Coordinates of C-alpha atoms in Angstrom, one line a residue:
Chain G
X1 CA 99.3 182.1 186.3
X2 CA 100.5 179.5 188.9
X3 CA 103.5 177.6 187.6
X4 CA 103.2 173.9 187.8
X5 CA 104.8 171.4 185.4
X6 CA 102.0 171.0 182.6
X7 CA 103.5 170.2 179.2
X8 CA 100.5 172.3 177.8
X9 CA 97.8 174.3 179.5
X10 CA 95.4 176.5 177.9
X11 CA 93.5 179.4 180.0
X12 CA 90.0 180.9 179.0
X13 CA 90.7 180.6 175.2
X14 CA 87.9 181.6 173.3
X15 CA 87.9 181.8 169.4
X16 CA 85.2 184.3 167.5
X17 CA 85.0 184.8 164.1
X18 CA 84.1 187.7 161.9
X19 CA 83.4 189.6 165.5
X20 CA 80.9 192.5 165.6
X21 CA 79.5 191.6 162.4
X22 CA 76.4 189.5 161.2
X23 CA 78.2 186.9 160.4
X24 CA 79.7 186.6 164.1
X25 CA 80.2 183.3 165.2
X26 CA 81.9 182.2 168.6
X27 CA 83.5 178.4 167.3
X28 CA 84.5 177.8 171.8
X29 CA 84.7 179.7 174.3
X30 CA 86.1 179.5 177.9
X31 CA 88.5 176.6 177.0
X32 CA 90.8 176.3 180.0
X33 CA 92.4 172.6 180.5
X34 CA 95.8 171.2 181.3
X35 CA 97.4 168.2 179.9
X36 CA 99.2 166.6 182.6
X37 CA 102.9 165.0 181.9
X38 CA 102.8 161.5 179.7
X39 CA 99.0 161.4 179.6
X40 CA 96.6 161.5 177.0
X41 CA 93.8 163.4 177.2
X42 CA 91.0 162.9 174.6
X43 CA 88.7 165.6 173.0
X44 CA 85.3 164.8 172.3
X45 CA 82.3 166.2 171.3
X46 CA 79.2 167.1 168.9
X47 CA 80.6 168.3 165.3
X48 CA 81.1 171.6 164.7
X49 CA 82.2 172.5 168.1
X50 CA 85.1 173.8 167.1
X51 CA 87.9 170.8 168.2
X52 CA 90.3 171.4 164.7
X53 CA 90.0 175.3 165.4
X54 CA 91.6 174.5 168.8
X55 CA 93.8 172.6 167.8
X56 CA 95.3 175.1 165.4
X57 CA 95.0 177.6 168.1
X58 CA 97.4 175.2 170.2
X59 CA 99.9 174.9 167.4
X60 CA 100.2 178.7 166.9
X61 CA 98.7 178.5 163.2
X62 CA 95.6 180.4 164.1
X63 CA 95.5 183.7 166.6
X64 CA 92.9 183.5 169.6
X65 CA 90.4 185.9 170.5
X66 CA 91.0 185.7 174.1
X67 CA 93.3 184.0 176.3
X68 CA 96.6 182.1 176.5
X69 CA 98.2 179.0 175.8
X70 CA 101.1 178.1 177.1
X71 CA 103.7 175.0 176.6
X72 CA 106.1 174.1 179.3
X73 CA 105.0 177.4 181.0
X74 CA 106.2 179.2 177.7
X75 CA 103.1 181.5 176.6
X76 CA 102.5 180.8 173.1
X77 CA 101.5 183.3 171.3
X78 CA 102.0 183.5 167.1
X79 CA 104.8 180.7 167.3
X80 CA 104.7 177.3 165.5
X81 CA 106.8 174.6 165.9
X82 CA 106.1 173.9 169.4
X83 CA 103.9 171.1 169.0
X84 CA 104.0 167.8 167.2
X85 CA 101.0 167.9 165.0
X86 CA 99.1 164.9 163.4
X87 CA 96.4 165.4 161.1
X88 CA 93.6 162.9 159.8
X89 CA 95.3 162.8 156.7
X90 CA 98.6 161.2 156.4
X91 CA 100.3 164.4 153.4
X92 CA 103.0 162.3 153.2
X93 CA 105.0 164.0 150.5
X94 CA 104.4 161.6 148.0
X95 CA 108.1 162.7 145.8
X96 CA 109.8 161.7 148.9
X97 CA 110.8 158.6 150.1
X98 CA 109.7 156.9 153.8
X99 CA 113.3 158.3 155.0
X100 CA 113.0 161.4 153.3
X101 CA 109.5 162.3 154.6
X102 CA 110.4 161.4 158.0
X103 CA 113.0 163.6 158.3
X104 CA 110.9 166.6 157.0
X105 CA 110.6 168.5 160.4
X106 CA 114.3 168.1 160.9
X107 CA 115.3 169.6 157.7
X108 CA 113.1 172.6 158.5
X109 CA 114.9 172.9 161.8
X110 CA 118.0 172.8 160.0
X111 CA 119.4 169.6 161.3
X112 CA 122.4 168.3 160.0
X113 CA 122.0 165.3 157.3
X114 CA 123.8 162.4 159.3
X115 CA 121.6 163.8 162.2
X116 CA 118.4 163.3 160.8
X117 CA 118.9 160.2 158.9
X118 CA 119.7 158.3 162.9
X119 CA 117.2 160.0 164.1
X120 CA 115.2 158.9 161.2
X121 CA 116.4 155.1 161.1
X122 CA 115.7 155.0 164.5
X123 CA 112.1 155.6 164.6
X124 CA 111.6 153.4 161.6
X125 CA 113.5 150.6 163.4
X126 CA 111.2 150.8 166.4
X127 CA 108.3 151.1 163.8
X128 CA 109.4 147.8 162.4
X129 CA 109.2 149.7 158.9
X130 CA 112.7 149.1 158.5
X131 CA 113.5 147.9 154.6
X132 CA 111.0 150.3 153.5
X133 CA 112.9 153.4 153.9
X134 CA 113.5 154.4 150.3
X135 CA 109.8 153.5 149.3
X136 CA 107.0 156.3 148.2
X137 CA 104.6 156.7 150.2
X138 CA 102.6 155.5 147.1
X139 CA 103.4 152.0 147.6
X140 CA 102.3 151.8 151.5
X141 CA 99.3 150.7 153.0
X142 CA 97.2 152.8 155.0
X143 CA 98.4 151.9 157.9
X144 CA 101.9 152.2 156.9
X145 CA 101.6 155.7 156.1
X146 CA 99.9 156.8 159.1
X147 CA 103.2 155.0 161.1
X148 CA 105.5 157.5 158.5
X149 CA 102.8 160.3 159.6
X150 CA 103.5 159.7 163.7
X151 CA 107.1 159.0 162.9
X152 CA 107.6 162.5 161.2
X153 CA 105.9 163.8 163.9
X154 CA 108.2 162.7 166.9
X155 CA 111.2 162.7 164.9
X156 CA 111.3 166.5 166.3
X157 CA 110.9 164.8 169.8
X158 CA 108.1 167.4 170.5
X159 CA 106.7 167.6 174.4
X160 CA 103.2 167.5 173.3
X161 CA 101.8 165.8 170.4
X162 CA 98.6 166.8 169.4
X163 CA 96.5 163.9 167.3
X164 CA 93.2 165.0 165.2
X165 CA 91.6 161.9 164.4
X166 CA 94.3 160.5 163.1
X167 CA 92.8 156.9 162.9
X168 CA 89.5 157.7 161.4
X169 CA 90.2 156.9 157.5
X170 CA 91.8 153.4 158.4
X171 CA 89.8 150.2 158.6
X172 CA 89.2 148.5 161.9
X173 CA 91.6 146.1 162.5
X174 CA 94.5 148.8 161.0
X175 CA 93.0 151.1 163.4
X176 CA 93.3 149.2 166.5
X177 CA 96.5 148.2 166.0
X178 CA 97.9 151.8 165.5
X179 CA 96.0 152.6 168.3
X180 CA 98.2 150.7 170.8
X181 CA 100.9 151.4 169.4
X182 CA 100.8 154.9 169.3
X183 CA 100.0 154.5 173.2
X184 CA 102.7 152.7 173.5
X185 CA 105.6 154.8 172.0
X186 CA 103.9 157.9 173.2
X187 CA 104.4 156.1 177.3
X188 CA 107.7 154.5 176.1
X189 CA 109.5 158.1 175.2
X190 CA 107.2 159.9 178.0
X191 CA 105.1 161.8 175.7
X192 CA 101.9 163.9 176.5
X193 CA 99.4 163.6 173.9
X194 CA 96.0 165.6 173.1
X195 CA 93.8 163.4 170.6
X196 CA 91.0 164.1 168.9
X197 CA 88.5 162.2 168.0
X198 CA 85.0 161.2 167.0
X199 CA 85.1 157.7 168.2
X200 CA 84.0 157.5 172.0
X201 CA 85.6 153.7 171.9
X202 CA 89.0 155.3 170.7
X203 CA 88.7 158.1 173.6
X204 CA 87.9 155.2 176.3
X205 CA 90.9 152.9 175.0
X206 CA 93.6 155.4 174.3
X207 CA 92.9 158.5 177.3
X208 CA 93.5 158.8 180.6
X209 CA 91.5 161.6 180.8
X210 CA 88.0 162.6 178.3
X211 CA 87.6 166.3 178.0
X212 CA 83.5 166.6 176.9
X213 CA 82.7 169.6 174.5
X214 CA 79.4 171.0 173.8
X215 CA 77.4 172.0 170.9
X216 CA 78.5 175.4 169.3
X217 CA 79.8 177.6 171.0
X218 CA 81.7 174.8 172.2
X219 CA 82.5 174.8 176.1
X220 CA 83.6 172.7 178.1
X221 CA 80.6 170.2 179.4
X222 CA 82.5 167.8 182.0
X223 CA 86.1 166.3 182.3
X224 CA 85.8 162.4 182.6
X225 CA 88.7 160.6 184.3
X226 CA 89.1 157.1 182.8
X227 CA 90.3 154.6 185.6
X228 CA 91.5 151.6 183.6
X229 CA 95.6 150.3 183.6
X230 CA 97.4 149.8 180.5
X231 CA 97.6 146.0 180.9
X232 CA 93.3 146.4 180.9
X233 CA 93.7 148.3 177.8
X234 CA 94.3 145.1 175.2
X235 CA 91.6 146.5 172.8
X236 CA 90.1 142.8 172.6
X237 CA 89.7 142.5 176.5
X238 CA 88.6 145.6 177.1
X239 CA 85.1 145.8 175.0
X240 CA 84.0 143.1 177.3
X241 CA 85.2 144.9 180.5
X242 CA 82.3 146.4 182.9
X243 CA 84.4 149.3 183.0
X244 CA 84.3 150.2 179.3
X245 CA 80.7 149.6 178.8
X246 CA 80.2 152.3 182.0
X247 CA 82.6 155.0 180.3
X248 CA 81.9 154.3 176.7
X249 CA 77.7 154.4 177.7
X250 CA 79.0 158.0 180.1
X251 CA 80.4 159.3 177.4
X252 CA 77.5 158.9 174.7
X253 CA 75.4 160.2 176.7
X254 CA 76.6 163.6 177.2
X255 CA 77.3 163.9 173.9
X256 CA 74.3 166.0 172.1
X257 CA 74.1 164.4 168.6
Chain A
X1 CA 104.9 143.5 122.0
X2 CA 102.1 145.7 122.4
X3 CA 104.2 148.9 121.4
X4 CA 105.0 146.7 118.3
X5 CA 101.7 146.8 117.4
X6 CA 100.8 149.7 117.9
X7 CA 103.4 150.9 116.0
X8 CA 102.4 149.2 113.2
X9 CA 98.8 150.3 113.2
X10 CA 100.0 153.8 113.8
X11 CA 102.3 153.0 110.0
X12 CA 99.1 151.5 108.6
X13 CA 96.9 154.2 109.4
X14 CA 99.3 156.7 107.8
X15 CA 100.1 154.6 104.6
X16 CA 95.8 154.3 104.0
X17 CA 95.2 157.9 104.8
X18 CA 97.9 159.0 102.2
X19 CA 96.7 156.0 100.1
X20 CA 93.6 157.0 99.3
X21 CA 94.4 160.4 98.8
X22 CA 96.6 159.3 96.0
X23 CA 93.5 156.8 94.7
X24 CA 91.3 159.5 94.9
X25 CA 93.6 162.2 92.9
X26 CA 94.6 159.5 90.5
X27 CA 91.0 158.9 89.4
X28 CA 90.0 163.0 88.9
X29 CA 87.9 163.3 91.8
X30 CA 90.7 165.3 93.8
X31 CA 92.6 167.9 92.1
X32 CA 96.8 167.9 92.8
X33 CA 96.7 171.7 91.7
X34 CA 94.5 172.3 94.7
X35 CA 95.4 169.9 96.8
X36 CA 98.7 168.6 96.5
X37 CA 99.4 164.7 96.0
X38 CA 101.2 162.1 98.4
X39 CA 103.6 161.4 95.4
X40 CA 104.3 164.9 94.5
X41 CA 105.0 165.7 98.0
X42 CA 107.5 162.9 98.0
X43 CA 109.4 164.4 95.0
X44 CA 109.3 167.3 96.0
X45 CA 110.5 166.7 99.1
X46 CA 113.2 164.8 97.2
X47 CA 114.7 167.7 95.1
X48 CA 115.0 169.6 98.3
X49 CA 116.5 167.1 100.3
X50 CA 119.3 166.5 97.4
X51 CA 119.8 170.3 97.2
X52 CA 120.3 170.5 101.1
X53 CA 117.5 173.1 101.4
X54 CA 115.1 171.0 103.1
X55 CA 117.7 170.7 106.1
X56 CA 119.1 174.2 106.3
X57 CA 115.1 175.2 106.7
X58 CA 114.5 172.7 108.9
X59 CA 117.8 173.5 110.8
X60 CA 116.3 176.9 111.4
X61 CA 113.1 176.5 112.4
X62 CA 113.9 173.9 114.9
X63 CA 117.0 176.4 116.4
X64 CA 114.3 179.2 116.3
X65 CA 111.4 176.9 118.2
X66 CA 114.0 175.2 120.5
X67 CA 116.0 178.0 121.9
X68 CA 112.7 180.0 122.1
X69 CA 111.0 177.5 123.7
X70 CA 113.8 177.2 126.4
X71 CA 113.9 180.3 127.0
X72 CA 110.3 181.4 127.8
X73 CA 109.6 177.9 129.5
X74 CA 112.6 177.9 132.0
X75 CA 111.7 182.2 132.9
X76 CA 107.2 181.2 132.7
X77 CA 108.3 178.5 135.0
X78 CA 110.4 180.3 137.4
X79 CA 108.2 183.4 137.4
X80 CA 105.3 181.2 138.0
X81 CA 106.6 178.9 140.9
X82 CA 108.8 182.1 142.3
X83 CA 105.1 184.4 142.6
X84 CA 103.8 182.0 145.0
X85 CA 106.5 183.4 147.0
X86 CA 105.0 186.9 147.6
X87 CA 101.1 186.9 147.2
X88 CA 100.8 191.2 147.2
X89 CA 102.9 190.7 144.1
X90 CA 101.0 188.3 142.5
X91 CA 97.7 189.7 143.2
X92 CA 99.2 193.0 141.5
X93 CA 100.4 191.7 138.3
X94 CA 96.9 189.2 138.0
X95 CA 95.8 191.3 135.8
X96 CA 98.7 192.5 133.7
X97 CA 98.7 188.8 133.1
X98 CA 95.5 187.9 132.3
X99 CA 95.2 191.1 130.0
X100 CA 98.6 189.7 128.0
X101 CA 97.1 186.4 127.9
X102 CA 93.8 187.3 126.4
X103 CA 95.7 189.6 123.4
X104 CA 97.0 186.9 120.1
X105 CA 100.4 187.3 121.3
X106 CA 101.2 187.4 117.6
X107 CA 99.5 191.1 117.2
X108 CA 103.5 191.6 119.2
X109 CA 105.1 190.3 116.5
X110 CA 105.3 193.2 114.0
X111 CA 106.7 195.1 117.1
X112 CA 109.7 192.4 117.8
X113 CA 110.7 192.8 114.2
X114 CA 111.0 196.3 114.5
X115 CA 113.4 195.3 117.5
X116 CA 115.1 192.5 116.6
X117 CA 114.9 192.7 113.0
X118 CA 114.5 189.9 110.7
X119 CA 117.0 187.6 111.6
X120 CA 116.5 184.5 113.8
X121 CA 116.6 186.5 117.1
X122 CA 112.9 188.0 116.4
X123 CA 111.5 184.3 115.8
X124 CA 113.0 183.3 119.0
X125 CA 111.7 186.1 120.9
X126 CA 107.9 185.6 119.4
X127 CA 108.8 181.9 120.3
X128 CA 110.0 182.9 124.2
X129 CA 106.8 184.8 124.4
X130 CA 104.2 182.6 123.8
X131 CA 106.3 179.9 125.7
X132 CA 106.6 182.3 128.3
X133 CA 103.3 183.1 129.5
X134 CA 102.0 179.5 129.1
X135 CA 104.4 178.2 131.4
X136 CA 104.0 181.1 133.6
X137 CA 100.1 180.5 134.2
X138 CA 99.8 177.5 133.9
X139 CA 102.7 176.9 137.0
X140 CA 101.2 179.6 138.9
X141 CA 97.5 178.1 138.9
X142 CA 99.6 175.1 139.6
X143 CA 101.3 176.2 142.7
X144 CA 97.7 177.6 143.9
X145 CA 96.5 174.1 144.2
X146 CA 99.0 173.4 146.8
X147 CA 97.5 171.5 149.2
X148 CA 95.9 173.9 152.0
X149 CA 96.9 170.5 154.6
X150 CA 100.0 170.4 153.3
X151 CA 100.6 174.0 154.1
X152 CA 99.5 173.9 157.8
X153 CA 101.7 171.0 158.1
X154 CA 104.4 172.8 157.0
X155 CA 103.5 176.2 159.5
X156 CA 102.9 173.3 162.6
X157 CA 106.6 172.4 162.1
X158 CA 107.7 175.9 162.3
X159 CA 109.1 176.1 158.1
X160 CA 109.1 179.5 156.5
X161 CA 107.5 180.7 153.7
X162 CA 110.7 180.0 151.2
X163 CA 110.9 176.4 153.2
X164 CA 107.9 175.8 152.0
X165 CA 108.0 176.7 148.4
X166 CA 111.0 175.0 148.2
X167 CA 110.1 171.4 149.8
X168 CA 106.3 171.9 148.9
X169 CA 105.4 173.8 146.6
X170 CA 107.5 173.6 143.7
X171 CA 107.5 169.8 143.9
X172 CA 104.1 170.3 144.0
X173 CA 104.0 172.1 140.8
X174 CA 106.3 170.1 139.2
X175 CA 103.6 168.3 136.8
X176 CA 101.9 171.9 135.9
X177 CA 105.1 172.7 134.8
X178 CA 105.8 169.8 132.7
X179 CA 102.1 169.9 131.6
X180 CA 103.0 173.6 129.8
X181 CA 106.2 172.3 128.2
X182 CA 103.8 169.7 126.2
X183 CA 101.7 172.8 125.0
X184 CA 104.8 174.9 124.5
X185 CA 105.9 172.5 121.6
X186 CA 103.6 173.9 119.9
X187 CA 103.1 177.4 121.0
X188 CA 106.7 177.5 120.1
X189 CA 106.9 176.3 116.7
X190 CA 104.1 178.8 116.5
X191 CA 106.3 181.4 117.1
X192 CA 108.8 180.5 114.8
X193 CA 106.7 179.5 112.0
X194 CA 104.8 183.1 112.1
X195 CA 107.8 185.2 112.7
X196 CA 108.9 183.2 109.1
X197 CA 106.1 184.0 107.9
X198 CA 105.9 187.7 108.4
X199 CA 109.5 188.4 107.2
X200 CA 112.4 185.9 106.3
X201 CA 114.5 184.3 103.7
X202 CA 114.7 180.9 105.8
X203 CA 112.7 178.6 107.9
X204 CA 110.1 175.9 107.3
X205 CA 107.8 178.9 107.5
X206 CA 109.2 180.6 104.5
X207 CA 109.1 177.3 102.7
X208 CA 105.4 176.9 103.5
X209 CA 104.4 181.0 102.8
X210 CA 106.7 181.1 99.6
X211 CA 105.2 177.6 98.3
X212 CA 101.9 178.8 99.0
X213 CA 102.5 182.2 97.2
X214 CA 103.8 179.9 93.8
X215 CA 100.8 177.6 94.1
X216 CA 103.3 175.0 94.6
X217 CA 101.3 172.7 97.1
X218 CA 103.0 169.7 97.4
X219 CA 106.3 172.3 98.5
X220 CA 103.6 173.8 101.3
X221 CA 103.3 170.1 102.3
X222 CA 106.8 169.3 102.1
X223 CA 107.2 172.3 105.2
X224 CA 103.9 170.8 107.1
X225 CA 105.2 167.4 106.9
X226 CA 108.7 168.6 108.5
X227 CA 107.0 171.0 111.0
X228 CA 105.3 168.1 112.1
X229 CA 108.7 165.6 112.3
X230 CA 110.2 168.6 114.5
X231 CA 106.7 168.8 116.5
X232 CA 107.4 165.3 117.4
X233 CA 111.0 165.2 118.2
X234 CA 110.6 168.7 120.7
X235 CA 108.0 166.2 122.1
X236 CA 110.0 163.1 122.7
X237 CA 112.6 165.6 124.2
X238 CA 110.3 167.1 126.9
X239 CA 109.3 163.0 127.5
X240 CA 113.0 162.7 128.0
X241 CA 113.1 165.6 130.7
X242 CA 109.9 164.3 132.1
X243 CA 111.9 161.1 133.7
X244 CA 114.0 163.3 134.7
X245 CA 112.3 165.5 136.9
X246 CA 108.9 163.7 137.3
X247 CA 108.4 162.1 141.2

């Protein structure tokens, strides 16, 4: 493999289930893409094509069938930990509080307590959950969760963060606003991000780049580069930009539904 | 204010219930020689408060159910949170488990008199077991419904398996436990009251069997009525524990 400086890069993976039986079934195959340093890169395609299996594939819950993924040029293989992973639902731990739930990957990692609770305060600072740290999760909004939920997940400072719809269960104006704001801490600390996500508006706003999957067996069906600056971005402006309409209309129509 | 109220309905209901079943002896149509009477009971209950028996039973029974109960709820709990730990193990013993579970654990209890003879330690044991395998179970079917999310979370952040149970899945299980120490209350006065039953010279059960035997019914009520003030104090205790643990 050639060395280069891709946070994550994935060559040829393929994923079959129950192989060389009747049940076989290929969820992707041929999945080779690199994430280039502080982008994101968007995921889209038809359900069923297999996006959540990838994803697990990248965070080293789930074995390929063939071929390698590697972070930072490390091959990953069986290993988890590597990646900062957001799911669609928040599981806060609802026994802990907002402090003690962001701190839950650090604990794992056997961080000290003064350590975690900085690193902790820090993020929920920047957050502007601050005054909420000894709540329950119970007690939050929606939206307020999903900040604890992206908290946790840089509190480990991860190189890649890896986001699986994790906008789709909050209402629309919730969503937008998490939106930017998770582009903006993820360009703020210089964080590359894979998202996932149903919503062709959310891949147009949020990615730099718009990886197209197709129907089962998913493969890759085209690689869209999205040409629009972060100042175009506003999520108000930006549904009446040319430039939207062209990706967003792109975008739809290579998707099979 | 509310709890006031409901107190007092809960006192009203209680007063008419054991009203009428006085009415209803005092005019013939219920027989006290079958049935016992609400003012019998009361003396009764009288004479053996004044000669100190009704507290030493009571004293018993209670020490029986509450250290059995203890006992087989803290090791069900622990063996039931602790199997999650190694699945081979727990898929092994399934149906040891289940086969224990379906028997009357009470066929045991001629056995643990054998063993433990006919003191308070063989109530206690009968007590421990039935406590034992609720709680065990129950927190085991508990820490199955873990959250599969929850889980992957925890592998995506790198935690082991005993990182896991200890930040997930025994927090998770917290309220199965506590839902098989409400059942145990009774499972363990159970125990107690049938281990008293089969062999003892003490106990609320012995005051119910050895009433019963004399056709004395208002002295079988006398030990029902107490049972049932113990049932309710184990109960407020496990309330008490509740706050304690509950998240």
């Amino acid at each position: 493999m050639v060395t280069t400086n891709a946070p994550l890069r994935t060559e040829n993976l393929s994923v079959v289930f129950n192989p060389d039986t009747e049940t076989e079934v290929t969820a992707f195959r041929d999945i080779s893409f690199e994430l280039k340093s502080e982008e994101i890169l968007a995921i889209v395609g038809p359900s069923g094509c297999g996006k959540s299996t990838l994803f697990n594939v990248i965070a080293g819950l789930q074995p390929a069938t063939t071929g390698q993924v590697e972070v930072k040029n490390r091959q990953v293989a069986d290993a988890t930990g590597h990646v900062g992973y957001m799911l669609q639902k928040d599981m806060l731990l609802p026994w802990r509080t907002v402090i003690d739930n962001v701190c839950l990957g650090l604990e794992v990692q056997g961080l000290a307590k003064s350590v975690r609770r900085a690193r902790a305060q820090e993020l929920i600072s920047a957050f502007g959950l601050a005054g909420f740290e000894q709540a329950k999760p119970g007690t939050l909004s929606g939206g307020m969760r999903q900040r604890v939920a992206f908290m946790r997940t840089l509190a480990l400072d991860p190189d890649v963060i890896l986001l699986d719809e994790p906008f789709s269960a909050l209402d629309f104006q919730t969503r937008t606003l998490l939106q930017l704001e998770v582009m903006k801490i993820i360009s703020e600390q210089k964080k590359s991000a894979v998202l996932v996500t149903h919503d062709i508006g959310e891949a147009v706003t949020m990615a730099d780049r718009v990886l197209v999957l197709s129907r089962r067996p998913g493969t890759i069906k085209n690689l869209v580069e999205i040409d629009l600056s972060r100042e175009d971005r506003d999520p108000v402006k930006l549904r009446k930009n040319d430039k939207f309409q062209y990706y967003f209309q792109a975008l739809w129509e290579q998707l099979e539904l | 204010m509310l709890n006031f109220r409901v107190l007092l309905s809960q006192i009203g209901l209680a007063v008419v219930l054991l009203g009428l079943w006085e009415y209803l002896t005092a005019i013939g149509y219920l027989s006290a020689s079958l049935y016992g009477v609400p003012s019998g009971i009361a003396t009764r209950a009288w004479e053996m408060m004044l000669s100190g028996e009704l507290w030493q039973h009571t004293w018993v029974t209670t020490v029986e159910a509450v250290i059995g109960f203890a006992i087989g709820s803290a090791m069900g709990s622990f063996v039931g949170l602790a199997l999650w730990l190694h699945e081979p193990t727990a898929r092994c013993l399934r149906p040891f488990i289940v086969a224990i579970n379906g028997v009357p654990k009470i066929a045991f209890a001629p056995l643990i008199i054998v063993w433990f003879g006919i003191g308070m330690e063989a109530k206690i044991a009968i007590a421990a077991i039935l406590t034992f395998i609720v709680s065990l179970i129950t927190t085991y079917n508990g820490t199955l419904e873990t959250d599969k999310d929850l889980l992957k979370l925890m592998r995506s952040l790198g935690a082991s398996r005993v990182q896991t149970w200890l930040k997930v899945v025994v927090p998770a299980g917290t309220p199965w436990m506590l839902s098989a120490l409400r059942l145990n209350v009774g499972f363990a006065l159970i125990g107690a009251v049938v281990g008293e039953y089969i062999s003892s010279q003490e106990g609320l059960g012995y005051v119910v069997y050895y009433s019963g035997v004399l056709y004395d019914l208002n002295g079988v009520w006398v030990g029902i009525f107490a049972l049932m003030v113990v049932a309710l104090l184990m109960d407020y205790l496990v309330t008490l524990f509740e706050r304690m643990v509950r998240w």
